[in-house]
């Protein structure tokens, strides 16, 4: 028979407890992520879906970068011990640590994606050949994949913004597994938005970000081993 001390030490470490800890962390991070974005979402509802409002929509979505970085930080540093769960505290710590760094990545990426999206939605007025639209779409997808790498690196490391940008591009080619994982999430998000509702990617954000961390694990390990002291 195990002693009470042994039983107490084992509490929170079994498979069921680890599963419960993961679900609790995902739900808490999701709730805080949505709370962080609530002013942005209210602004988007006010603007509506007119293409001419894309620049204003991009301004509304500026908090999305810090929110994504905070969620990635909280999920990466999550505890598997049911007795040692502090996902809300970890999320807020990640938001405090990474907001400025995330904005340095997110602002230029958001501006660039706004230019591409605005051009594609008004493409008939540009007079450009149709293959330009396909080229812009490919560039936009590549930019989003670069942004996924950059946000993961920003959330977990304290590189300068220029170094983060370079490393994100470096790993985009060197670690295609991370890029493939991010690309599959983009496809899922786009399909869910098209076929179901544009709210679906937001409602599944914590689960999708956990998947992004999983597909980026080799990139994270290499960044820690080769580019940190």
Short mmCIF file of N, CA and C in Angstrom, two decimals, residues 2 17 21 25 76 102 133 142 147 164 172 178 181 193 195 197:
data_model
loop_
_atom_site.label_atom_id
_atom_site.label_comp_id
_atom_site.label_asym_id
_atom_site.label_seq_id
_atom_site.Cartn_x
_atom_site.Cartn_y
_atom_site.Cartn_z
N UNK A 2 0.54 2.23 -0.86
CA UNK A 2 1.33 3.45 -0.92
C UNK A 2 1.00 4.35 0.26
N UNK A 17 -5.12 13.11 -15.39
CA UNK A 17 -4.81 14.43 -14.85
C UNK A 17 -4.10 15.29 -15.89
N UNK A 21 -5.41 18.73 -17.33
CA UNK A 21 -4.57 19.93 -17.28
C UNK A 21 -4.47 20.58 -18.66
N UNK A 25 -5.86 24.28 -19.60
CA UNK A 25 -4.95 25.28 -20.15
C UNK A 25 -5.47 25.82 -21.47
N UNK A 76 3.42 27.04 -24.55
CA UNK A 76 4.74 26.42 -24.50
C UNK A 76 5.18 26.14 -23.07
N UNK A 102 6.42 41.63 -30.24
CA UNK A 102 5.45 41.09 -31.20
C UNK A 102 4.93 42.17 -32.13
N UNK A 133 -2.13 38.23 -59.99
CA UNK A 133 -2.96 37.88 -58.84
C UNK A 133 -2.46 36.60 -58.18
N UNK A 142 3.42 33.01 -48.46
CA UNK A 142 4.79 32.93 -47.94
C UNK A 142 5.02 33.90 -46.80
N UNK A 147 5.61 34.90 -41.03
CA UNK A 147 5.08 35.50 -39.81
C UNK A 147 4.83 34.49 -38.71
N UNK A 164 15.16 38.26 -35.36
CA UNK A 164 13.97 37.40 -35.45
C UNK A 164 13.51 37.29 -36.89
N UNK A 172 12.32 29.19 -42.52
CA UNK A 172 11.28 28.96 -43.52
C UNK A 172 11.77 28.00 -44.59
N UNK A 178 8.14 22.80 -40.20
CA UNK A 178 7.43 23.88 -39.50
C UNK A 178 6.57 24.65 -40.48
N UNK A 181 3.53 22.59 -41.37
CA UNK A 181 2.55 22.62 -40.28
C UNK A 181 1.77 23.92 -40.27
N UNK A 193 -13.29 29.25 -42.38
CA UNK A 193 -13.89 30.57 -42.60
C UNK A 193 -14.82 30.57 -43.80
N UNK A 195 -16.35 27.86 -45.36
CA UNK A 195 -17.47 26.94 -45.34
C UNK A 195 -18.36 27.09 -44.11
N UNK A 197 -17.79 29.62 -40.60
CA UNK A 197 -17.90 30.99 -40.10
C UNK A 197 -16.51 31.57 -39.91
#
